[in-house]
Structure formats: structure tokens, C-alpha cells
């Protein structure tokens, strides 16, 4: 029997009301938040660190009484800084943010991984390659910090590098401890065991290993740890690769299935490694990263290498960024934190990890490439960038088909020509080499390759108008990438030939590649989104096709026939540039053990090279001269950084003043640092102009009015000859007037630190960013170079 319309309407109304009532009475959504409370040694925060009960009391003040066991701490931070993470509602997090001693409360973010010959290349670019040759083999070099080189001081300190990443593969030859002395007595860390990791996996090289599960403390004041599955072992490969770049032991005859053969080694092969597995292939929890940084500082590391970062689109403020928070307290304790700049280039304003107390690394190429050869049916050949282990031969060719001509039903040509997922007809592709174009950059090369492979294609030619200069590793699948000019010739051949054919040969090394270094296509660019008054990135280091240790994985389509899984792999990213900088910084620290993190950073920045192996200025991917927003101060030069002449020492006090200018309150700053007597200078809040006065080894002025003069005050410390005189030389673009006051710095036995000002006048300068440099010369061997970026409006 049908219900009357009025009754049906009433039932619908009651049902809707019931749904509304049930949804309104549902529990609010909880998510993990980080509660940051500043320095562990700040008396403003109640002493060394707070007990669990204090944090639980804070939580109970913002939660309902019937929450019971739902309320709990997930993590506590207690070594270098104070705070905790907990599951909270948005309202509870808001209530906590207003409590005494709380600096910031923010949702736990998920950060992403910024996914050899490189050290030889850096040595050759130093101008001291003849010095190096005495300790080099014919094909590759031994480490600058692992062996004494004539004219270079011997290491005086045992350096410990903490790597926060996806773990480590301890059996790799890169982590053997042959010839390495006893573990330093100052080391306080541990070697955690797991399901496939034993304490015996640690040694005198790999001295520590931690991994993280969820540790929750409930309001019964008892800690309940949920033991994580797994161990410090790296199943992703990212952590193993980065750790070996920074401090891997020398391994002769290493290669990636024959490619890039030579001696694989780290920048500081005598340094110790401690790993902190805080990440998986899916990314890294911010709260876990903070815990790893806190542990690393307490364990006694000298450096923390972090090839991880937030998305530039959703970049958090300095006090809501886990890496920026942890790095601030690390530098307070004398620990240098090196981070990757990100892989979102070539777009501007994409650099991450841009806090001034972080050492930020951009990526460059080296003087080696990997190329395959495409042989067409008419005998013509084309070279293209790739890493492949194709089993195709010149003696046999295969039909060529353009993606647009192999479209599946109802697929637009624009999609099939780009080889979108689902766009190709298997019947039209099977057994053929498919030509795809890269006019839509939202589809990665890996996805396109999988599309062709899934359609049973025999190989793939990718026509990319953008010359990225970054070879793609297609494994055993025949793949080649060519530029627009070659692509046009290939398509013309296909249009004019009745049965176009071709074959793709296996990749080979191309040594002596020029120009190098160049800024990598993917490397994130400045200016920094948070403030343009700090020039970022800081430096550039190798990050394209870097050979380093990797877990031996037997994945279908990656291992050539007859080969065993490789212990080494070629990877690209600022993730690879970051440990290069870490290794170089560790090398400097080993010779100058008393230098602070900012002094080491300064030495590497002011001695960086800005010329390539053609003797011309370093270029970007567009073959234009690279700006400091792309290359920072230039390519690191570890040998020259040992004797920089002058350094720019940035203290915690300088960083606190910077945060005043950035807009933090006196109250927050007193919680941030143990300097409880610190007070922000008058009229300093939100003062962009004063930010440029940070004692930093580069200068950036975000806004210079044509009617005003911009000034940057800087102090420099002499670490070279006691009695030295330095003269300033300025290289500036036409129209920008730059004056240095004074132009001469005279250092004596009694005068080791002097201050100077740089005055910029943009009255006649072109609008936009003007780039240049100031170089202090002592007439001997020292060239102390500061790059600057001045935005004229």
C-alpha cells in the first residue's frame, strides 16, 4: 500500500532530523598536534624539562572528564627543547595554544623525501686537483678527510653525522669500519634492535641506529609503547643512499650494473654515522622528526643531515615547522643542521627549509652524463639522456608508433600523445616502440613508462621540449628521452616512412660532460616564501645521477638479465645535494673542531665557486647565468673552505634579533631560548629592513625603494693570517650603486673582528632583483665572496 504524500514527507523530515542529531552528537575529529614549548634549559619554562605529569595536567585542562583513556601523550621532547604531541580536537588545540609557556600548537605535518664521481668532481673544481692526485687512484679518488693530502691540514676531530631518513642497510660495503678507530667516548647513543636488525649490525662506522613507533602516556601516568614493526633497516633506499654520500667508506670498483664505475665514497669517510629512521616511502611525520632531532642532539652528533622538507605551497611559519624548530635548538647546542632545498624547480619561490639557522642545499649536475642511442630504420642515430639496461640490439629494429596514433577508444589525442594512463590501445602498441610527447608536465616519466609497458610496448621515446638534464632510470625497459629538435626529426621520419622502425640501445657513461656544474632543473629556487630578506638556498652541491649505496632489491624490471641486485644506485634530487654539503661541512669540522655551525657555513659559502668547467659563470637549465636564488653562493669547494680567511659568525643572539624583526613577541623569544634577559630592540617587530642586517654570509634586501638607500651591517672574523689587510671589490649590475664602508679592513693581533656596512642605492637600477657580489681580497690567497640580491621597486 502506497503511503500518502504528507506521511511520506513527514517520515523524510524525521529521518533527516535524526541524521542531523546523530551527526551533531558525534565525537569531534581528533588528529595529532605538536605542542612546542621552547628550550629545555629555559627557566622561563620551568627548568630542565617537565615530567609527564605536567604535560598530562595540561591535557586534562582542555579535555572533558569522560575522555578517560582517550587522552594521551604520543611523544615527549625533553633534551634540547620542550613539548609533546597528542591526539586533540581543533578546539582543544586552540585552548592549549593560549596556555602559559606554550609557543605554538600545530597539526602534525607529513613531510616528503627530497628524492662517487661527485666528490672527484668537487675536488677537480677546487683548483687543487694536482694536490689530490697523490692520493688518488687512476679512476677515482680517495677521500679528502680520510687520507692526508700534502698541503691540507690533517683531521683533528672524530666527527659524528646524524642522518634522519628512512634508515640504513648496514651490510653495505660503504658502512664497513675497516681502519676506523674506537667509538668516541662522548657518544651517548644506542643501537636499537628490531625484527631484522641486531646490535651487531652497528660497528665503529655505524655507531648508532634508532627507529620510532608510537609511545603514548595516558592519565594513569604509565607509558605504553606500541613497538613499531620493522627496525632501523632501510627498505626504501633513500636513507642508505644519503648516509653513504655524506660519510660512506671508500669502496673500489663500485657501479650501477656497470654504469658510473669507480670508487664510491663519502665526503667524510672517517666520520661516524648515526641513523634515525623517522620516515617511510610515504613521507615523514613532523612529530617524529622532532623526536629524532631531539634524540640526535642528546646522543652527541656534530651534524644532522635532513633530505626532507614540507611542500612550498603549504610551507609553515618558522615556529610551526618541525625542522626549523629542531634546527634552531640544534645550533644552540653547536650542532649543524643541513637540509635539502626541495625539488619543485624551476619555479621561483619554491625553496623550503629556509630558516637562517639551517644550511640549505640546492642541487647541481656533475661532469658525467648517461646517454642511450636511438637508431632509426634509415640508419640515422640520435643521442638521448637516460639510464637504461635495454637488451635491444642494432641488428633488429621494431615498428614505431606515435601515441596519438595508438589511442584507445574515446581518448582525446592530447592525452594519448602524452601517454596518459588508460590512453593507449594495447592492440595498436604491442611489440612497438611508442613515441610520447611531454607537453603535460603533470604526468611523470615513470607513469608514462608504466603506461607503455602495460600496453605491451617494446620501448618508449619521450620527446621533451624542456631539456631537464636529469636522466630517468627505466631499468631494463628500453627508454630514451630526446629534446624538441630531435623529436621533430623523429616524427618527420615517421610521417614520411611507410613502415617506420627503430631500436633503443643500452645507456653508456658520458665522461667529461660540459658545462658542469649547472643548477639542476628540479632544484627549488628562491626567494624564500617566508621572508625574502634571507638569501636562500645557501649553496649548491652535486645532486644529479649520484652513485651511492642502496639496498640490493630484486624488483622485476630493474635487474638486468644475468646480474645480481646492485649494492649501488644512481639517484637524483636535492636529497643527494644535502649529504654532499653535510660531508663537506664535516670535513671542515674535522680540521677546525672549535668552529661553530655558522662559521662552517660561512667558510663553505664564501669560498664557493661560481664558474663551470668551461671557465664561464655557472648556468641554470635554460643555459642562462644562474642567479643566487638558484645557486646560492655557488658550488661548494671543501678544500678552499678549510682556509677561508674571514668568516661571518652568526650567534643565537643574532637569530633571536632576526625573530624579533620577523614579528615574534618578547614572551615567545624568552621561552625559545635560555637567554631570559633578552629583550627585542625597540621598534623592531615586523621590521623587514632590519632583517637584512643579520650577520650572514650573503645579503638580501627584499624591497629597495628608488627613493631610499638600503644598508646592511655585517661583522666578520679573521681566521687567516693574524696581520692581514683586506680590500673590498664590488661586482654590481649597471645602475645599482654599491658602497662599502670602510673599503679596507685591517686585522692585527689585537683586532680579530671588524664591522662594515654595505650601502645600496637603486635610483638608476632596473626594477626587480639585481644580483652581484662583494669580495674581500687580502692580496695573498684569500677571496672572501658575499653574494647579494637587491629587489628594486
GROMACS .gro file of C-alpha atoms in nm, residues 94-476:
model
  383
   94UNK     CA    1   4.323   2.612   2.033
   95UNK     CA    2   4.274   2.608   2.409
   96UNK     CA    3   4.625   2.472   2.465
   97UNK     CA    4   4.780   2.740   2.246
   98UNK     CA    5   4.672   3.004   2.495
   99UNK     CA    6   4.833   2.841   2.797
  100UNK     CA    7   5.138   2.979   2.975
  101UNK     CA    8   5.467   2.857   2.828
  102UNK     CA    9   5.320   2.733   2.500
  103UNK     CA   10   5.483   2.894   2.196
  104UNK     CA   11   5.291   2.716   1.919
  105UNK     CA   12   5.042   2.436   1.860
  106UNK     CA   13   5.012   2.295   1.509
  107UNK     CA   14   4.879   1.984   1.331
  108UNK     CA   15   5.142   1.713   1.286
  109UNK     CA   16   5.252   1.762   0.923
  110UNK     CA   17   5.370   1.494   0.683
  111UNK     CA   18   5.693   1.597   0.515
  112UNK     CA   19   5.832   1.440   0.200
  113UNK     CA   20   6.164   1.290   0.098
  114UNK     CA   21   6.358   1.506  -0.148
  115UNK     CA   22   6.429   1.239  -0.370
  116UNK     CA   23   8.125   0.862  -0.628
  117UNK     CA   24   8.231   1.065  -0.908
  118UNK     CA   25   8.068   1.366  -0.747
  119UNK     CA   26   8.344   1.404  -0.487
  120UNK     CA   27   8.612   1.369  -0.757
  121UNK     CA   28   8.434   1.644  -0.948
  122UNK     CA   29   8.425   1.877  -0.646
  123UNK     CA   30   8.796   1.817  -0.592
  124UNK     CA   31   8.875   1.888  -0.958
  125UNK     CA   32   8.677   2.214  -0.941
  126UNK     CA   33   8.872   2.323  -0.631
  127UNK     CA   34   9.177   2.412  -0.835
  128UNK     CA   35   9.378   2.173  -0.618
  129UNK     CA   36   9.333   1.858  -0.823
  130UNK     CA   37   9.710   1.822  -0.865
  131UNK     CA   38   9.742   1.815  -0.488
  132UNK     CA   39   9.477   1.549  -0.474
  133UNK     CA   40   9.636   1.324  -0.735
  134UNK     CA   41   9.900   1.196  -0.499
  135UNK     CA   42   9.633   1.006  -0.307
  136UNK     CA   43   9.403   0.922  -0.597
  137UNK     CA   44   9.372   0.602  -0.790
  138UNK     CA   45   9.371   0.617  -1.167
  139UNK     CA   46   8.995   0.602  -1.193
  140UNK     CA   47   8.867   0.761  -0.876
  141UNK     CA   48   8.973   0.948  -0.568
  142UNK     CA   49   9.014   0.857  -0.210
  143UNK     CA   50   8.857   1.082   0.048
  144UNK     CA   51   8.990   1.422   0.137
  145UNK     CA   52   8.907   1.362   0.501
  146UNK     CA   53   9.010   1.001   0.517
  147UNK     CA   54   9.365   1.041   0.387
  148UNK     CA   55   9.629   1.306   0.442
  149UNK     CA   56   9.694   1.523   0.138
  150UNK     CA   57  10.004   1.738   0.106
  151UNK     CA   58   9.918   2.100   0.181
  152UNK     CA   59   9.588   2.014   0.353
  153UNK     CA   60   9.572   2.001   0.736
  154UNK     CA   61   9.509   1.660   0.892
  155UNK     CA   62   9.177   1.598   1.073
  156UNK     CA   63   9.184   1.673   1.446
  157UNK     CA   64   8.837   1.561   1.549
  158UNK     CA   65   8.629   1.248   1.520
  159UNK     CA   66   8.306   1.378   1.363
  160UNK     CA   67   7.963   1.216   1.412
  161UNK     CA   68   7.693   1.266   1.148
  162UNK     CA   69   7.330   1.201   1.233
  163UNK     CA   70   7.115   1.109   0.930
  164UNK     CA   71   6.738   1.143   0.976
  165UNK     CA   72   6.580   0.946   0.694
  166UNK     CA   73   6.439   0.601   0.606
  167UNK     CA   74   6.703   0.400   0.792
  168UNK     CA   75   7.010   0.216   0.667
  169UNK     CA   76   7.120  -0.111   0.503
  170UNK     CA   77   7.405  -0.195   0.741
  171UNK     CA   78   7.561  -0.475   0.533
  172UNK     CA   79   7.656  -0.233   0.255
  173UNK     CA   80   8.033  -0.218   0.200
  174UNK     CA   81   8.002   0.160   0.233
  175UNK     CA   82   7.948   0.115   0.606
  176UNK     CA   83   8.240  -0.114   0.684
  177UNK     CA   84   8.462   0.005   0.968
  178UNK     CA   85   8.798  -0.115   0.846
  179UNK     CA   86   9.073   0.120   0.963
  180UNK     CA   87   8.841   0.328   1.182
  181UNK     CA   88   8.933   0.377   1.548
  182UNK     CA   89   8.731   0.326   1.862
  183UNK     CA   90   8.393   0.495   1.905
  184UNK     CA   91   8.433   0.842   2.065
  185UNK     CA   92   8.372   0.836   2.441
  186UNK     CA   93   8.137   1.133   2.409
  187UNK     CA   94   7.889   0.922   2.211
  188UNK     CA   95   7.572   0.858   2.419
  189UNK     CA   96   7.350   0.697   2.158
  190UNK     CA   97   7.222   0.341   2.118
  191UNK     CA   98   7.186   0.072   1.854
  192UNK     CA   99   6.824  -0.041   1.867
  193UNK     CA  100   6.739  -0.393   1.768
  194UNK     CA  101   6.443  -0.484   1.552
  195UNK     CA  102   6.291  -0.775   1.368
  196UNK     CA  103   6.577  -0.782   1.115
  197UNK     CA  104   6.839  -0.566   1.281
  198UNK     CA  105   7.082  -0.666   1.557
  199UNK     CA  106   7.322  -0.468   1.772
  200UNK     CA  107   7.600  -0.644   1.586
  201UNK     CA  108   7.488  -0.457   1.272
  202UNK     CA  109   7.637  -0.146   1.428
  203UNK     CA  110   8.015  -0.104   1.428
  204UNK     CA  111   8.281   0.165   1.455
  205UNK     CA  112   8.143   0.334   1.139
  206UNK     CA  113   7.769   0.289   1.202
  207UNK     CA  114   7.772   0.373   1.572
  208UNK     CA  115   7.402   0.431   1.634
  209UNK     CA  116   7.061   0.339   1.499
  210UNK     CA  117   6.715   0.436   1.622
  211UNK     CA  118   6.366   0.387   1.488
  212UNK     CA  119   6.034   0.519   1.608
  213UNK     CA  120   5.696   0.375   1.691
  214UNK     CA  121   5.413   0.536   1.885
  215UNK     CA  122   5.480   0.597   2.251
  216UNK     CA  123   5.173   0.705   2.440
  217UNK     CA  124   5.140   0.809   2.806
  218UNK     CA  125   4.789   0.802   2.948
  219UNK     CA  126   4.645   0.976   3.251
  220UNK     CA  127   4.739   0.680   3.471
  221UNK     CA  128   5.092   0.818   3.441
  222UNK     CA  129   5.211   0.498   3.276
  223UNK     CA  130   5.385   0.488   2.939
  224UNK     CA  131   5.257   0.232   2.692
  225UNK     CA  132   5.481   0.182   2.389
  226UNK     CA  133   5.345   0.022   2.077
  227UNK     CA  134   5.656  -0.145   1.938
  228UNK     CA  135   5.690  -0.046   1.571
  229UNK     CA  136   5.704  -0.314   1.308
  230UNK     CA  137   6.040  -0.334   1.142
  231UNK     CA  138   6.369  -0.189   1.258
  232UNK     CA  139   6.632   0.070   1.165
  233UNK     CA  140   6.677  -0.126   0.841
  234UNK     CA  141   6.611   0.073   0.526
  235UNK     CA  142   6.372  -0.093   0.281
  236UNK     CA  143   6.322   0.226   0.076
  237UNK     CA  144   6.685   0.306  -0.006
  238UNK     CA  145   6.673   0.682   0.045
  239UNK     CA  146   6.843   0.678   0.385
  240UNK     CA  147   7.114   0.433   0.280
  241UNK     CA  148   7.193   0.645  -0.025
  242UNK     CA  149   7.216   0.977   0.162
  243UNK     CA  150   7.418   0.833   0.451
  244UNK     CA  151   7.682   0.688   0.218
  245UNK     CA  152   7.713   1.018   0.027
  246UNK     CA  153   7.788   1.203   0.350
  247UNK     CA  154   8.025   0.957   0.517
  248UNK     CA  155   8.049   0.628   0.331
  249UNK     CA  156   8.375   0.432   0.348
  250UNK     CA  157   8.570   0.409   0.019
  251UNK     CA  158   8.459   0.110  -0.193
  252UNK     CA  159   8.660   0.034  -0.506
  253UNK     CA  160   8.504  -0.080  -0.834
  254UNK     CA  161   8.150   0.020  -0.732
  255UNK     CA  162   7.895   0.070  -1.010
  256UNK     CA  163   7.530   0.052  -1.101
  257UNK     CA  164   7.532  -0.254  -1.325
  258UNK     CA  165   7.848  -0.124  -1.492
  259UNK     CA  166   7.750   0.241  -1.511
  260UNK     CA  167   7.949   0.506  -1.319
  261UNK     CA  168   8.217   0.256  -1.225
  262UNK     CA  169   8.478   0.383  -0.981
  263UNK     CA  170   8.541   0.427  -0.609
  264UNK     CA  171   8.226   0.514  -0.416
  265UNK     CA  172   8.296   0.718  -0.104
  266UNK     CA  173   8.151   0.982   0.122
  267UNK     CA  174   8.270   1.335   0.179
  268UNK     CA  175   8.392   1.243   0.526
  269UNK     CA  176   8.471   0.869   0.509
  270UNK     CA  177   8.637   0.868   0.850
  271UNK     CA  178   8.328   1.021   1.012
  272UNK     CA  179   8.087   0.811   1.219
  273UNK     CA  180   7.722   0.765   1.118
  274UNK     CA  181   7.417   0.752   1.343
  275UNK     CA  182   7.084   0.685   1.173
  276UNK     CA  183   6.738   0.787   1.290
  277UNK     CA  184   6.465   0.610   1.095
  278UNK     CA  185   6.183   0.863   1.107
  279UNK     CA  186   6.046   0.821   0.755
  280UNK     CA  187   5.886   0.572   0.519
  281UNK     CA  188   5.831   0.583   0.146
  282UNK     CA  189   5.509   0.779   0.213
  283UNK     CA  190   5.686   1.058   0.399
  284UNK     CA  191   5.782   1.166   0.748
  285UNK     CA  192   5.566   1.268   1.043
  286UNK     CA  193   5.668   1.609   1.177
  287UNK     CA  194   5.631   1.497   1.538
  288UNK     CA  195   5.863   1.201   1.472
  289UNK     CA  196   6.118   1.425   1.301
  290UNK     CA  197   6.121   1.647   1.609
  291UNK     CA  198   6.179   1.345   1.831
  292UNK     CA  199   6.463   1.227   1.608
  293UNK     CA  200   6.631   1.570   1.618
  294UNK     CA  201   6.590   1.582   1.997
  295UNK     CA  202   6.746   1.236   2.031
  296UNK     CA  203   7.031   1.313   1.790
  297UNK     CA  204   7.132   1.622   1.987
  298UNK     CA  205   7.126   1.427   2.314
  299UNK     CA  206   7.321   1.138   2.158
  300UNK     CA  207   7.611   1.370   2.075
  301UNK     CA  208   7.609   1.417   1.697
  302UNK     CA  209   7.801   1.705   1.538
  303UNK     CA  210   7.584   1.725   1.226
  304UNK     CA  211   7.227   1.639   1.134
  305UNK     CA  212   7.155   1.572   0.767
  306UNK     CA  213   6.789   1.601   0.665
  307UNK     CA  214   6.697   1.539   0.299
  308UNK     CA  215   6.332   1.608   0.377
  309UNK     CA  216   6.100   1.908   0.365
  310UNK     CA  217   5.750   2.048   0.353
  311UNK     CA  218   5.572   2.142   0.033
  312UNK     CA  219   5.648   2.500  -0.066
  313UNK     CA  220   5.276   2.552  -0.129
  314UNK     CA  221   5.187   2.477   0.233
  315UNK     CA  222   5.508   2.597   0.395
  316UNK     CA  223   5.461   2.660   0.766
  317UNK     CA  224   5.589   2.950   0.970
  318UNK     CA  225   5.925   2.906   1.147
  319UNK     CA  226   5.755   2.815   1.476
  320UNK     CA  227   5.521   2.563   1.315
  321UNK     CA  228   5.785   2.388   1.105
  322UNK     CA  229   5.930   2.083   1.287
  323UNK     CA  230   6.263   2.105   1.106
  324UNK     CA  231   6.304   2.478   1.173
  325UNK     CA  232   6.218   2.428   1.541
  326UNK     CA  233   6.455   2.137   1.589
  327UNK     CA  234   6.735   2.301   1.389
  328UNK     CA  235   6.718   2.618   1.600
  329UNK     CA  236   6.784   2.425   1.919
  330UNK     CA  237   7.047   2.212   1.746
  331UNK     CA  238   7.256   2.515   1.653
  332UNK     CA  239   7.219   2.638   2.013
  333UNK     CA  240   7.398   2.318   2.114
  334UNK     CA  241   7.665   2.354   1.844
  335UNK     CA  242   7.510   2.103   1.603
  336UNK     CA  243   7.498   2.197   1.234
  337UNK     CA  244   7.174   2.107   1.052
  338UNK     CA  245   7.195   2.067   0.674
  339UNK     CA  246   6.875   2.036   0.470
  340UNK     CA  247   6.769   1.996   0.109
  341UNK     CA  248   6.614   2.296  -0.067
  342UNK     CA  249   6.336   2.093  -0.233
  343UNK     CA  250   6.262   1.952  -0.579
  344UNK     CA  251   5.997   2.196  -0.704
  345UNK     CA  252   6.211   2.388  -0.954
  346UNK     CA  253   6.248   2.557  -1.185
  347UNK     CA  254   5.964   2.768  -1.044
  348UNK     CA  255   6.062   3.062  -0.824
  349UNK     CA  256   5.965   3.094  -0.455
  350UNK     CA  257   5.973   2.718  -0.403
  351UNK     CA  258   6.275   2.681  -0.173
  352UNK     CA  259   6.199   2.516   0.163
  353UNK     CA  260   6.399   2.474   0.484
  354UNK     CA  261   6.480   2.844   0.455
  355UNK     CA  262   6.533   2.942   0.820
  356UNK     CA  263   6.866   3.127   0.852
  357UNK     CA  264   6.997   2.877   1.109
  358UNK     CA  265   6.956   2.592   0.855
  359UNK     CA  266   7.225   2.522   0.593
  360UNK     CA  267   7.015   2.488   0.275
  361UNK     CA  268   7.145   2.294  -0.027
  362UNK     CA  269   7.045   2.333  -0.392
  363UNK     CA  270   7.137   2.066  -0.649
  364UNK     CA  271   7.370   2.069  -0.948
  365UNK     CA  272   7.494   1.827  -1.212
  366UNK     CA  273   7.848   1.690  -1.239
  367UNK     CA  274   8.078   1.631  -1.535
  368UNK     CA  275   7.922   1.295  -1.623
  369UNK     CA  276   7.606   1.206  -1.809
  370UNK     CA  277   7.433   0.885  -1.918
  371UNK     CA  278   7.307   0.854  -2.272
  372UNK     CA  279   7.137   0.599  -2.493
  373UNK     CA  280   7.130   0.583  -2.870
  374UNK     CA  281   6.816   0.567  -3.084
  375UNK     CA  282   6.882   0.404  -3.421
  376UNK     CA  283   6.617   0.470  -3.689
  377UNK     CA  284   6.538   0.239  -3.976
  378UNK     CA  285   6.714   0.473  -4.222
  379UNK     CA  286   7.039   0.443  -4.024
  380UNK     CA  287   7.029   0.783  -3.854
  381UNK     CA  288   7.113   0.790  -3.483
  382UNK     CA  289   7.008   1.025  -3.204
  383UNK     CA  290   7.159   1.052  -2.858
  384UNK     CA  291   6.931   1.098  -2.562
  385UNK     CA  292   6.959   1.121  -2.186
  386UNK     CA  293   6.865   0.803  -1.999
  387UNK     CA  294   6.971   0.529  -1.762
  388UNK     CA  295   6.851   0.202  -1.911
  389UNK     CA  296   6.970  -0.156  -1.947
  390UNK     CA  297   6.799  -0.226  -2.278
  391UNK     CA  298   6.860  -0.568  -2.433
  392UNK     CA  299   6.777  -0.441  -2.782
  393UNK     CA  300   7.047  -0.452  -3.049
  394UNK     CA  301   7.130  -0.257  -3.365
  395UNK     CA  302   7.074  -0.571  -3.571
  396UNK     CA  303   6.700  -0.572  -3.513
  397UNK     CA  304   6.455  -0.283  -3.535
  398UNK     CA  305   6.095  -0.253  -3.416
  399UNK     CA  306   5.790  -0.066  -3.551
  400UNK     CA  307   5.749   0.292  -3.426
  401UNK     CA  308   5.410   0.433  -3.336
  402UNK     CA  309   5.312   0.780  -3.217
  403UNK     CA  310   5.095   0.782  -2.906
  404UNK     CA  311   4.834   0.991  -3.088
  405UNK     CA  312   4.804   0.714  -3.347
  406UNK     CA  313   4.759   0.442  -3.085
  407UNK     CA  314   4.478   0.598  -2.886
  408UNK     CA  315   4.222   0.379  -2.717
  409UNK     CA  316   3.854   0.436  -2.792
  410UNK     CA  317   3.713   0.777  -2.699
  411UNK     CA  318   4.056   0.907  -2.585
  412UNK     CA  319   4.148   1.263  -2.690
  413UNK     CA  320   4.464   1.289  -2.897
  414UNK     CA  321   4.609   1.531  -2.640
  415UNK     CA  322   4.600   1.251  -2.382
  416UNK     CA  323   4.727   0.964  -2.598
  417UNK     CA  324   5.013   1.172  -2.739
  418UNK     CA  325   5.119   1.236  -2.377
  419UNK     CA  326   5.070   0.866  -2.293
  420UNK     CA  327   4.818   0.928  -2.017
  421UNK     CA  328   4.713   0.628  -1.808
  422UNK     CA  329   4.447   0.435  -1.998
  423UNK     CA  330   4.501   0.634  -2.318
  424UNK     CA  331   4.673   0.368  -2.534
  425UNK     CA  332   4.518   0.074  -2.720
  426UNK     CA  333   4.713  -0.246  -2.646
  427UNK     CA  334   4.637  -0.387  -2.989
  428UNK     CA  335   4.799  -0.083  -3.152
  429UNK     CA  336   5.101  -0.073  -2.918
  430UNK     CA  337   5.204  -0.434  -2.855
  431UNK     CA  338   5.557  -0.508  -2.981
  432UNK     CA  339   5.618  -0.149  -3.092
  433UNK     CA  340   5.829   0.142  -2.970
  434UNK     CA  341   5.594   0.424  -2.870
  435UNK     CA  342   5.675   0.793  -2.917
  436UNK     CA  343   5.524   1.012  -2.644
  437UNK     CA  344   5.547   1.387  -2.601
  438UNK     CA  345   5.589   1.566  -2.268
  439UNK     CA  346   5.365   1.865  -2.324
  440UNK     CA  347   5.180   1.795  -1.997
  441UNK     CA  348   5.426   1.802  -1.708
  442UNK     CA  349   5.172   1.672  -1.457
  443UNK     CA  350   5.247   1.318  -1.582
  444UNK     CA  351   5.583   1.188  -1.467
  445UNK     CA  352   5.825   0.993  -1.683
  446UNK     CA  353   5.778   0.692  -1.459
  447UNK     CA  354   5.399   0.695  -1.514
  448UNK     CA  355   5.438   0.731  -1.892
  449UNK     CA  356   5.685   0.443  -1.900
  450UNK     CA  357   5.444   0.224  -1.698
  451UNK     CA  358   5.160   0.310  -1.938
  452UNK     CA  359   5.361   0.198  -2.241
  453UNK     CA  360   5.490  -0.109  -2.060
  454UNK     CA  361   5.139  -0.205  -1.950
  455UNK     CA  362   5.020  -0.175  -2.311
  456UNK     CA  363   5.293  -0.429  -2.404
  457UNK     CA  364   5.507  -0.171  -2.585
  458UNK     CA  365   5.862  -0.276  -2.673
  459UNK     CA  366   6.015   0.056  -2.579
  460UNK     CA  367   5.949   0.428  -2.546
  461UNK     CA  368   6.084   0.752  -2.694
  462UNK     CA  369   5.992   1.059  -2.489
  463UNK     CA  370   6.009   1.391  -2.671
  464UNK     CA  371   6.060   1.659  -2.409
  465UNK     CA  372   6.091   2.023  -2.526
  466UNK     CA  373   6.231   2.106  -2.179
  467UNK     CA  374   6.594   1.997  -2.151
  468UNK     CA  375   6.592   1.878  -1.790
  469UNK     CA  376   6.940   1.726  -1.796
  470UNK     CA  377   6.825   1.464  -1.544
  471UNK     CA  378   6.845   1.106  -1.679
  472UNK     CA  379   6.549   0.883  -1.595
  473UNK     CA  380   6.620   0.530  -1.474
  474UNK     CA  381   6.389   0.296  -1.667
  475UNK     CA  382   6.556  -0.025  -1.552
  476UNK     CA  383   6.558  -0.295  -1.820
   0.00000   0.00000   0.00000
